[in-house]
Amino acid sequence: MTTTRTTTTTVTTTTASGAGSAAAPPVTLRRVHLGAGGPLSDVRIEHGLVTAVFPAGTSPRADGQRLDLDGRTLLPGLWDSHVHMVQWAGVRRRLDLSGAGSARAAADAAGGRATVLPPGEPVIGYGFRDGLWPDAPHKDLLDAVVPDRPALLISMDLHAAWLNSAALALVGRGEHPTGLLREQECMRAIVELTAVPAEVTDRWVREACVAAAARGITGIVDFEYADNIADWTRRMNTADVPLRVAAGIWLPHLEAAIGRGLRTGQLLGVPGGLLEVGPFKLLTDGSLNTRTALCHEAYPGSDPGAPGSHGLEEVTPQELVALLRRASSHGIVPAVHAIGDRANEMALDAFETVRCPGRIEHGQLLAAKDIPRFAELGVTVSIQPTHAVDDRDVADRHWSGRTHRAYAFADLLAAGADLALGSDAPVAPLDPWLTIASAVTRTDDERPPWHPEQRIPVAAALSGSAQGRRLIRVGDRADLVVTEADPLTADTHTLRNMPVHATMLAGTWTHRPSF
């Protein structure tokens, strides 16, 4: 239970332009539950900080607004620890392929979209999952229905892209035998074929940030495959963005970041200190849906001795150690993508060798012996609980007999691992309540929970969605969210669709009703 405080703290801080503006008036939030399950309190906010907490009804008269929140719940602002923001911002403008049950159905949908587009405009689709399809994606299928313009269909996990011949020619891969590109080749093709003017991208991204704030998000870690530091610096210097952003660094930009003396967590030159240097993102393997996640056991139906039968090794163990050492020695925290159990073992081995802080992104399939190593090595595991719900059928087929150690959130938590929750948007929607509900329930339909032993408590899911913050204390940044229901007592439907009353960033409302 959170205790109330009556001490007022005066603090000097740098606040934001627009969101968290220094001109934002002080505010007292009256009759609000202080944290999930917390006591009814009055909370004073000044200069972008929580400056005092009082038992409900006892706060003294002071300058600024006094808002009665009528028993709603006040929580620490929520973070999404793994997004691809440009891709997420563009999803609403693309052909939805999530319902396609075969390559033929996806191709037919692309052909239908082509008939309503202006001449020459490419067909861009997103969201196919071919892991359970009865047929295989091939450029000939797309050429038959989209012969006169480029067509690019992107998999739900962003690790595969299916192109027709016109699109392959544009990216210099006209001789590709199937048109199905994977991993780095796929990511390069997506960047080239979906490029729009920067001002258009920035407008779409800001709209997506506003929508995220409406769901209680106050910060994101952005792993868009781009020069994120440059792109976010431009965005935040030209328009108000209602989120904090940690801008991830990819390998092509690592040396430039080192040369500038940048360090993870360092604030960058935008109004209000909302932009910071994020971690260094690198890949060890692919994904489950594309059967490129690197595993100890071969994928069903493959020749165990054939190349690719166990997945894809993006870097050798020696290269991984060298990259972790290079980044960490300059204050840049590594964030290592690892999905298969062999990839996670390799990543943990590298962290053990280098002895640096860091993160493993996804950690989807783990050997039992590796689960305690996250806590032992001080490595955060960045998890996306909605994947456990969305991937259950694919995992049951391709990781048969091993799913008891897939998406092992409860085992990781019990072993003392630091969990950071996110969506991997656009792979799953950028909605923290879907993320939290998936971690807590392990189902999103009428079926029973998938491996219910790996469910985690609501309190743990909330903490993992708030950078480890469980309480609201005097001196904290006033990055806050007000919910209509208490997450600890909400039913599953309410938790998944949590009504967000208001969101605050550095003392300024970024989402609110008419007060």
Coordinates of C-alpha atoms in Angstrom, one line a residue:
M1 CA 0.0 0.0 0.0
T2 CA 1.3 3.5 -0.9
T3 CA 1.6 5.8 2.0
T4 CA 0.7 9.5 1.8
R5 CA 3.1 12.3 2.2
T6 CA 2.7 15.9 3.5
T7 CA 6.1 17.2 2.7
T8 CA 6.3 19.7 -0.2
T9 CA 9.5 19.5 -2.2
T10 CA 10.8 22.4 -4.4
V11 CA 12.8 21.2 -7.4
T12 CA 14.3 22.9 -10.4
T13 CA 13.9 21.1 -13.8
T14 CA 14.0 21.5 -17.5
T15 CA 10.6 21.2 -19.0
A16 CA 9.3 20.8 -22.5
S17 CA 7.9 23.1 -25.0
G18 CA 4.3 22.2 -25.7
A19 CA 4.2 18.9 -23.7
G20 CA 5.5 19.8 -20.3
S21 CA 5.9 23.5 -21.0
A22 CA 7.5 25.7 -18.4
A23 CA 4.4 27.9 -18.7
A24 CA 2.1 25.1 -17.7
P25 CA 0.2 26.2 -14.6
P26 CA 0.5 24.3 -11.3
V27 CA -2.3 21.8 -10.7
T28 CA -3.7 19.9 -7.7
L29 CA -5.3 16.6 -8.5
R30 CA -7.9 16.0 -5.8
R31 CA -9.5 12.7 -4.7
V32 CA -7.4 10.4 -6.8
H33 CA -6.2 6.9 -5.9
L34 CA -2.4 7.1 -5.6
G35 CA -1.3 4.2 -7.7
A36 CA -3.0 0.9 -8.4
G37 CA -4.7 -0.1 -5.1
G38 CA -3.4 3.1 -3.5
P39 CA -5.0 5.4 -1.0
L40 CA -7.3 8.3 -1.9
S41 CA -5.1 11.4 -2.1
D42 CA -4.6 14.9 -3.3
V43 CA -1.5 15.3 -5.5
R44 CA 0.2 18.7 -6.2
I45 CA 2.1 19.1 -9.5
E46 CA 4.5 22.1 -10.2
H47 CA 7.4 22.7 -12.5
G48 CA 6.8 19.3 -14.2
L49 CA 7.2 17.4 -10.9
V50 CA 5.1 15.8 -8.2
T51 CA 5.8 18.3 -5.4
A52 CA 3.4 17.1 -2.6
V53 CA 1.0 14.4 -1.7
F54 CA -1.7 14.8 0.9
P55 CA -4.6 12.6 2.3
A56 CA -7.7 13.3 0.2
G57 CA -9.4 16.5 1.1
T58 CA -6.5 18.0 3.1
S59 CA -4.4 19.8 0.4
P60 CA -4.1 23.5 1.1
R61 CA -5.3 26.1 -1.2
A62 CA -2.6 27.0 -3.8
D63 CA -2.1 28.7 -7.1
G64 CA -3.3 26.9 -10.3
Q65 CA -6.1 24.4 -11.1
R66 CA -7.8 22.2 -8.5
L67 CA -9.2 19.2 -10.4
D68 CA -11.5 16.7 -8.7
L69 CA -10.8 13.3 -10.2
D70 CA -13.7 11.6 -8.3
G71 CA -11.8 8.5 -7.2
R72 CA -10.1 7.6 -10.4
T73 CA -6.7 6.0 -10.3
L74 CA -3.4 7.8 -10.9
L75 CA -0.5 5.7 -12.3
P76 CA 3.0 6.4 -13.4
G77 CA 3.2 7.2 -17.1
L78 CA 3.5 4.1 -19.3
W79 CA 6.3 3.3 -21.7
D80 CA 6.4 1.1 -24.7
S81 CA 9.9 -0.4 -24.6
H82 CA 10.1 -1.6 -28.2
V83 CA 8.4 0.1 -31.2
H84 CA 9.2 0.8 -34.9
M85 CA 7.4 4.2 -35.0
V86 CA 7.5 5.0 -38.7
Q87 CA 6.3 1.5 -39.6
W88 CA 3.5 1.8 -37.0
A89 CA 2.5 5.3 -38.2
G90 CA 2.2 3.9 -41.8
V91 CA 0.2 0.8 -41.0
R92 CA -3.2 2.5 -41.1
R93 CA -2.5 3.5 -44.7
R94 CA -1.6 0.0 -45.9
L95 CA -3.6 -3.0 -47.1
D96 CA -4.4 -5.2 -44.1
L97 CA -3.2 -8.8 -44.7
S98 CA -3.7 -10.1 -41.2
G99 CA -6.7 -12.2 -42.2
A100 CA -5.1 -13.8 -45.3
G101 CA -5.0 -17.6 -44.8
S102 CA -2.9 -18.4 -47.8
A103 CA -0.4 -16.9 -50.3
R104 CA -3.2 -17.0 -52.9
A105 CA -5.5 -15.0 -50.7
A106 CA -2.9 -12.4 -49.9
A107 CA -2.1 -12.0 -53.6
D108 CA -5.7 -11.7 -54.5
A109 CA -6.2 -8.9 -51.9
A110 CA -3.2 -7.1 -53.4
G111 CA -4.7 -7.4 -56.8
G112 CA -8.0 -6.0 -55.5
R113 CA -6.2 -3.0 -54.0
A114 CA -4.4 -2.3 -57.2
T115 CA -7.7 -1.8 -59.0
V116 CA -8.6 1.2 -56.9
L117 CA -5.2 2.9 -56.7
P118 CA -4.1 5.7 -59.1
P119 CA -2.0 4.6 -62.0
G120 CA 1.6 3.7 -61.0
E121 CA 1.0 4.0 -57.2
P122 CA 2.5 1.0 -55.5
V123 CA 0.5 -1.6 -53.6
I124 CA 1.8 -1.7 -50.0
G125 CA 0.4 -4.4 -47.7
Y126 CA 1.2 -5.4 -44.2
G127 CA 0.5 -8.1 -41.7
F128 CA 0.7 -11.5 -43.4
R129 CA 1.7 -14.6 -41.4
D130 CA 2.9 -17.4 -43.7
G131 CA 4.0 -19.7 -40.9
L132 CA 0.8 -21.7 -41.2
W133 CA 0.0 -21.2 -44.9
P134 CA -0.6 -24.2 -47.2
D135 CA 1.2 -22.5 -50.1
A136 CA 4.3 -20.3 -50.4
P137 CA 4.7 -16.7 -51.3
H138 CA 6.2 -16.2 -54.8
K139 CA 6.7 -13.3 -57.1
D140 CA 4.8 -15.1 -59.9
L141 CA 1.6 -15.0 -57.8
L142 CA 1.9 -11.3 -57.4
D143 CA 2.9 -10.7 -61.0
A144 CA -0.3 -12.4 -62.1
V145 CA -2.5 -10.0 -60.3
V146 CA -0.3 -6.8 -60.1
P147 CA 1.6 -6.8 -63.3
D148 CA 1.8 -3.0 -63.9
R149 CA 3.1 -1.5 -60.7
P150 CA 5.3 -2.4 -57.7
A151 CA 3.8 -4.5 -55.0
L152 CA 5.3 -4.9 -51.5
L153 CA 3.7 -7.1 -48.9
I154 CA 5.3 -7.0 -45.5
S155 CA 5.0 -9.8 -42.9
M156 CA 3.5 -9.1 -39.5
D157 CA 6.9 -9.5 -37.8
L158 CA 8.8 -7.2 -40.3
H159 CA 11.3 -10.0 -41.0
A160 CA 10.0 -10.9 -44.5
A161 CA 8.9 -8.9 -47.5
W162 CA 7.2 -10.4 -50.6
L163 CA 7.8 -8.4 -53.8
N164 CA 6.5 -8.7 -57.3
S165 CA 8.9 -8.3 -60.2
A166 CA 8.4 -4.5 -60.6
A167 CA 9.3 -4.0 -56.9
L168 CA 12.3 -6.3 -57.1
A169 CA 13.6 -4.3 -60.0
L170 CA 13.4 -1.1 -58.0
V171 CA 15.5 -2.5 -55.2
G172 CA 18.1 -4.0 -57.6
R173 CA 16.9 -7.6 -57.0
G174 CA 15.3 -8.3 -60.3
E175 CA 16.8 -11.8 -60.6
H176 CA 15.6 -13.0 -57.2
P177 CA 14.2 -16.4 -57.6
T178 CA 11.1 -16.1 -55.4
G179 CA 10.6 -12.5 -54.5
L180 CA 10.5 -13.4 -50.7
L181 CA 13.2 -11.3 -49.0
R182 CA 14.2 -12.0 -45.4
E183 CA 16.0 -10.2 -42.6
Q184 CA 18.4 -7.4 -43.6
E185 CA 17.5 -7.7 -47.3
C186 CA 13.9 -7.3 -46.3
M187 CA 14.5 -4.3 -44.1
R188 CA 16.4 -2.5 -46.8
A189 CA 13.6 -3.1 -49.3
I190 CA 10.9 -1.8 -46.9
V191 CA 12.9 1.4 -46.3
E192 CA 13.4 2.0 -50.1
L193 CA 9.9 1.2 -51.2
T194 CA 7.9 2.9 -48.5
A195 CA 9.9 6.2 -48.4
V196 CA 7.8 9.3 -48.4
P197 CA 8.9 12.9 -47.9
A198 CA 10.1 13.6 -44.4
E199 CA 7.4 16.2 -43.7
V200 CA 4.8 13.5 -44.5
T201 CA 6.4 10.9 -42.3
D202 CA 6.8 13.3 -39.5
R203 CA 3.1 14.2 -39.7
W204 CA 2.1 10.6 -39.6
V205 CA 4.4 9.9 -36.7
R206 CA 3.1 12.8 -34.6
E207 CA -0.5 11.6 -35.2
A208 CA 0.6 8.1 -34.0
C209 CA 2.2 9.7 -30.9
V210 CA -1.0 11.6 -30.1
A211 CA -2.9 8.4 -30.3
A212 CA -0.4 6.7 -28.0
A213 CA -0.7 9.4 -25.5
A214 CA -4.5 8.8 -25.5
R215 CA -3.8 5.3 -24.3
G216 CA -1.6 6.5 -21.4
I217 CA 1.8 6.3 -23.1
T218 CA 4.4 8.9 -22.0
G219 CA 7.5 7.4 -23.6
I220 CA 8.8 4.9 -26.2
V221 CA 12.0 3.2 -27.2
D222 CA 12.1 3.5 -31.0
F223 CA 14.0 0.9 -32.9
E224 CA 12.9 2.1 -36.4
Y225 CA 15.5 0.9 -38.9
A226 CA 16.7 4.5 -39.6
D227 CA 19.0 7.2 -38.3
N228 CA 16.6 7.7 -35.3
I229 CA 18.7 10.4 -33.6
A230 CA 18.6 12.6 -36.6
D231 CA 15.0 11.9 -37.5
W232 CA 13.6 12.6 -33.9
T233 CA 15.8 15.6 -33.5
R234 CA 14.2 17.1 -36.7
R235 CA 10.7 16.1 -35.6
M236 CA 11.0 17.5 -32.1
N237 CA 12.5 20.8 -33.2
T238 CA 9.7 21.4 -35.7
A239 CA 6.6 20.3 -33.8
D240 CA 5.4 19.4 -30.4
V241 CA 5.6 15.6 -29.8
P242 CA 3.6 14.4 -26.7
L243 CA 6.0 11.6 -25.7
R244 CA 9.5 11.1 -24.4
V245 CA 11.6 9.1 -26.9
A246 CA 14.7 7.0 -26.5
A247 CA 16.1 6.9 -30.1
G248 CA 17.7 3.5 -30.9
I249 CA 21.0 3.3 -32.8
W250 CA 21.5 0.7 -35.5
L251 CA 24.9 -0.6 -36.6
P252 CA 25.2 1.7 -39.7
H253 CA 25.0 4.7 -37.3
L254 CA 27.1 3.3 -34.3
E255 CA 30.4 4.8 -35.3
A256 CA 28.9 8.2 -35.9
A257 CA 27.3 8.1 -32.5
I258 CA 30.6 7.2 -30.9
G259 CA 32.3 9.9 -32.8
R260 CA 29.9 12.5 -31.4
G261 CA 30.5 11.2 -27.8
L262 CA 26.8 10.1 -27.4
R263 CA 25.9 7.8 -24.5
T264 CA 22.7 6.0 -23.8
G265 CA 20.4 8.1 -21.7
Q266 CA 22.1 11.4 -22.8
L267 CA 19.6 14.2 -23.5
L268 CA 19.7 15.6 -27.0
G269 CA 19.1 19.1 -28.2
V270 CA 15.3 19.4 -28.4
P271 CA 12.9 21.5 -26.4
G272 CA 12.2 20.2 -22.9
G273 CA 14.6 17.3 -22.8
L274 CA 12.1 14.8 -24.3
L275 CA 14.7 13.1 -26.6
E276 CA 17.5 10.9 -25.3
V277 CA 20.0 8.6 -26.9
G278 CA 18.6 5.0 -26.8
P279 CA 20.4 1.7 -26.9
F280 CA 22.4 0.1 -29.7
K281 CA 20.2 -2.4 -31.6
L282 CA 21.7 -5.5 -33.2
L283 CA 20.3 -8.8 -34.5
T284 CA 21.5 -12.3 -33.6
D285 CA 18.7 -14.1 -35.5
G286 CA 15.4 -13.7 -37.3
S287 CA 11.9 -14.6 -36.2
L288 CA 9.6 -17.5 -35.5
N289 CA 7.1 -16.9 -38.3
T290 CA 9.8 -16.9 -40.9
R291 CA 11.5 -19.9 -39.3
T292 CA 14.7 -17.9 -39.0
A293 CA 14.8 -17.7 -35.2
L294 CA 18.0 -19.5 -34.3
C295 CA 17.2 -22.6 -32.3
H296 CA 19.1 -25.6 -30.9
E297 CA 16.7 -28.0 -32.6
A298 CA 15.9 -28.0 -36.3
Y299 CA 12.6 -26.8 -37.6
P300 CA 10.0 -29.6 -38.3
G301 CA 10.2 -31.0 -41.8
S302 CA 13.7 -29.6 -42.4
D303 CA 17.0 -31.6 -42.9
P304 CA 18.8 -31.0 -39.7
G305 CA 22.1 -30.8 -41.5
A306 CA 20.9 -28.3 -44.2
P307 CA 21.7 -24.6 -44.0
G308 CA 19.0 -22.7 -42.3
S309 CA 17.4 -25.7 -40.7
H310 CA 17.9 -24.3 -37.2
G311 CA 17.3 -20.7 -38.2
L312 CA 19.6 -17.9 -39.2
E313 CA 22.7 -16.7 -37.4
E314 CA 23.0 -13.0 -38.2
V315 CA 26.3 -12.6 -36.4
T316 CA 28.9 -15.0 -35.1
P317 CA 29.5 -15.2 -31.4
Q318 CA 32.9 -13.5 -31.9
E319 CA 31.4 -10.6 -33.8
L320 CA 28.7 -10.2 -31.2
V321 CA 31.2 -9.9 -28.4
A322 CA 33.2 -7.4 -30.4
L323 CA 30.1 -5.3 -31.1
L324 CA 29.0 -5.3 -27.4
R325 CA 32.5 -4.4 -26.3
R326 CA 32.7 -1.5 -28.9
A327 CA 29.4 0.0 -27.9
S328 CA 29.5 -0.5 -24.1
S329 CA 33.1 0.9 -23.9
H330 CA 31.7 4.2 -25.2
G331 CA 28.6 4.3 -22.9
I332 CA 26.1 2.9 -25.4
V333 CA 24.0 0.1 -24.0
P334 CA 23.5 -2.8 -26.3
A335 CA 20.0 -4.1 -27.0
V336 CA 20.4 -7.5 -28.6
H337 CA 17.5 -9.1 -30.7
A338 CA 17.3 -12.8 -29.8
I339 CA 14.3 -15.0 -30.3
G340 CA 15.4 -18.6 -30.6
D341 CA 17.0 -20.5 -27.7
R342 CA 20.3 -20.8 -29.4
A343 CA 20.3 -17.0 -30.1
N344 CA 19.5 -16.2 -26.5
E345 CA 22.2 -18.4 -25.2
M346 CA 24.7 -16.7 -27.6
A347 CA 23.5 -13.3 -26.5
L348 CA 23.8 -14.1 -22.8
D349 CA 27.2 -15.7 -23.3
A350 CA 28.3 -12.4 -25.0
F351 CA 27.1 -10.3 -22.1
E352 CA 28.8 -12.6 -19.7
T353 CA 32.1 -12.2 -21.6
V354 CA 31.9 -8.4 -21.9
R355 CA 30.3 -7.8 -18.5
C356 CA 28.3 -4.8 -19.6
P357 CA 24.7 -3.8 -18.8
G358 CA 22.2 -4.3 -21.6
R359 CA 19.0 -5.7 -22.9
I360 CA 17.8 -8.7 -24.8
E361 CA 14.9 -7.9 -27.1
H362 CA 12.2 -10.6 -27.2
G363 CA 13.8 -13.6 -25.4
Q364 CA 11.0 -15.7 -26.8
L365 CA 12.4 -19.3 -26.5
L366 CA 14.8 -20.0 -23.7
A367 CA 16.7 -23.0 -22.4
A368 CA 15.8 -23.7 -18.8
K369 CA 19.4 -23.1 -17.8
D370 CA 19.4 -19.6 -19.3
I371 CA 16.4 -18.2 -17.5
P372 CA 18.3 -17.3 -14.3
R373 CA 21.2 -15.8 -16.2
F374 CA 19.3 -12.6 -17.0
A375 CA 19.2 -11.6 -13.4
E376 CA 22.6 -13.0 -12.7
L377 CA 24.1 -10.8 -15.5
G378 CA 21.9 -7.8 -14.9
V379 CA 20.5 -8.1 -18.4
T380 CA 17.0 -6.7 -18.9
V381 CA 14.6 -8.8 -21.0
S382 CA 12.4 -6.7 -23.2
I383 CA 9.3 -8.7 -23.8
Q384 CA 6.2 -8.3 -26.0
P385 CA 3.4 -10.3 -24.3
T386 CA 1.0 -9.9 -27.2
H387 CA 3.3 -12.0 -29.3
A388 CA 2.6 -14.9 -26.9
V389 CA -1.1 -14.6 -27.7
D390 CA -0.6 -14.0 -31.5
D391 CA 2.1 -16.7 -32.0
R392 CA 0.6 -19.5 -30.0
D393 CA -0.5 -21.6 -33.1
V394 CA 2.7 -21.0 -35.0
A395 CA 4.8 -21.8 -31.9
D396 CA 2.8 -25.0 -31.3
R397 CA 3.7 -26.2 -34.8
H398 CA 7.3 -25.0 -35.2
W399 CA 8.4 -25.2 -31.5
S400 CA 6.4 -28.3 -30.7
G401 CA 7.5 -29.9 -27.4
R402 CA 9.3 -26.7 -26.3
T403 CA 6.5 -24.2 -25.8
H404 CA 6.6 -24.7 -22.0
R405 CA 9.8 -22.5 -22.1
A406 CA 8.5 -20.1 -24.8
Y407 CA 7.5 -16.5 -23.7
A408 CA 8.4 -17.7 -20.1
F409 CA 7.4 -14.5 -18.4
A410 CA 6.5 -16.0 -15.0
D411 CA 9.7 -18.0 -14.9
L412 CA 11.8 -15.0 -15.7
L413 CA 10.1 -12.9 -13.1
A414 CA 10.5 -15.6 -10.5
A415 CA 14.2 -15.8 -11.3
G416 CA 14.6 -12.0 -10.6
A417 CA 14.8 -10.8 -14.2
D418 CA 14.0 -7.1 -14.9
L419 CA 11.1 -7.2 -17.4
A420 CA 10.5 -4.3 -19.8
L421 CA 7.2 -4.5 -21.6
G422 CA 6.4 -3.3 -25.1
S423 CA 4.4 -4.0 -28.3
D424 CA 7.0 -4.2 -31.1
A425 CA 4.5 -2.1 -33.0
P426 CA 3.4 -2.5 -35.8
V427 CA 3.8 -6.3 -35.0
A428 CA 1.2 -5.7 -32.3
P429 CA -0.8 -2.5 -31.7
L430 CA 0.9 0.3 -29.7
D431 CA -1.5 0.0 -26.8
P432 CA -0.1 -0.7 -23.3
W433 CA -3.3 -2.2 -22.1
L434 CA -3.3 -4.9 -24.8
T435 CA 0.3 -5.6 -23.7
I436 CA -0.5 -5.7 -20.0
A437 CA -3.7 -7.9 -20.5
S438 CA -1.8 -10.3 -22.7
A439 CA 0.9 -10.7 -20.0
V440 CA -1.8 -11.3 -17.4
T441 CA -4.2 -13.6 -19.3
R442 CA -2.2 -15.3 -22.1
T443 CA -5.3 -15.3 -24.3
D444 CA -7.3 -12.9 -26.3
D445 CA -10.1 -15.1 -27.6
E446 CA -12.5 -17.8 -26.3
R447 CA -9.7 -20.4 -25.9
P448 CA -8.1 -21.1 -22.5
P449 CA -4.9 -19.3 -21.6
W450 CA -1.9 -20.6 -23.5
H451 CA 0.6 -22.0 -20.9
P452 CA -1.2 -20.3 -18.0
E453 CA 1.7 -21.1 -15.7
Q454 CA 3.5 -18.2 -17.5
R455 CA 1.0 -15.5 -16.6
I456 CA 2.3 -12.7 -14.5
P457 CA 0.4 -10.5 -11.9
V458 CA -1.1 -7.2 -13.0
A459 CA 1.2 -5.3 -10.6
A460 CA 4.3 -6.8 -12.3
A461 CA 2.9 -6.0 -15.8
L462 CA 2.3 -2.4 -14.7
S463 CA 5.8 -2.0 -13.3
G464 CA 7.3 -3.5 -16.5
S465 CA 5.3 -1.0 -18.5
A466 CA 6.4 2.0 -16.4
Q467 CA 10.2 1.5 -16.3
G468 CA 10.0 -0.3 -13.0
R469 CA 8.0 2.4 -11.2
R470 CA 5.4 1.0 -8.9
L471 CA 4.7 4.1 -6.7
I472 CA 4.2 7.8 -7.3
R473 CA 6.5 9.8 -4.9
V474 CA 7.3 13.4 -4.2
G475 CA 10.1 14.5 -6.6
D476 CA 9.0 12.2 -9.4
R477 CA 8.6 13.6 -12.9
A478 CA 4.9 14.3 -13.5
D479 CA 4.6 11.8 -16.3
L480 CA 1.2 10.3 -15.2
V481 CA -1.9 8.6 -16.5
V482 CA -5.4 8.7 -15.0
T483 CA -7.6 5.6 -15.5
E484 CA -11.3 5.2 -15.0
A485 CA -10.7 1.8 -13.3
D486 CA -8.1 0.4 -10.9
P487 CA -6.1 -2.1 -13.0
L488 CA -5.7 -4.4 -9.9
T489 CA -9.4 -5.0 -9.6
A490 CA -10.5 -4.5 -13.2
D491 CA -12.0 -7.5 -15.1
T492 CA -10.2 -8.9 -18.1
H493 CA -12.3 -6.9 -20.6
T494 CA -11.8 -3.7 -18.8
L495 CA -8.1 -4.2 -18.4
R496 CA -7.6 -4.9 -22.1
N497 CA -9.8 -1.9 -23.1
M498 CA -8.8 0.3 -20.1
P499 CA -10.6 3.7 -20.3
V500 CA -7.9 6.3 -20.0
H501 CA -9.3 9.5 -18.6
A502 CA -6.1 11.7 -19.0
T503 CA -2.4 11.6 -19.6
M504 CA 0.2 14.0 -18.4
L505 CA 3.8 14.6 -19.5
A506 CA 6.1 16.7 -17.4
G507 CA 3.1 18.4 -15.8
T508 CA 1.3 19.2 -19.0
W509 CA -1.8 17.3 -20.2
T510 CA -1.2 15.4 -23.5
H511 CA -4.6 13.8 -23.4
R512 CA -7.6 14.9 -21.4
P513 CA -11.3 15.5 -21.5
S514 CA -12.6 19.1 -21.1
F515 CA -11.6 20.1 -17.6

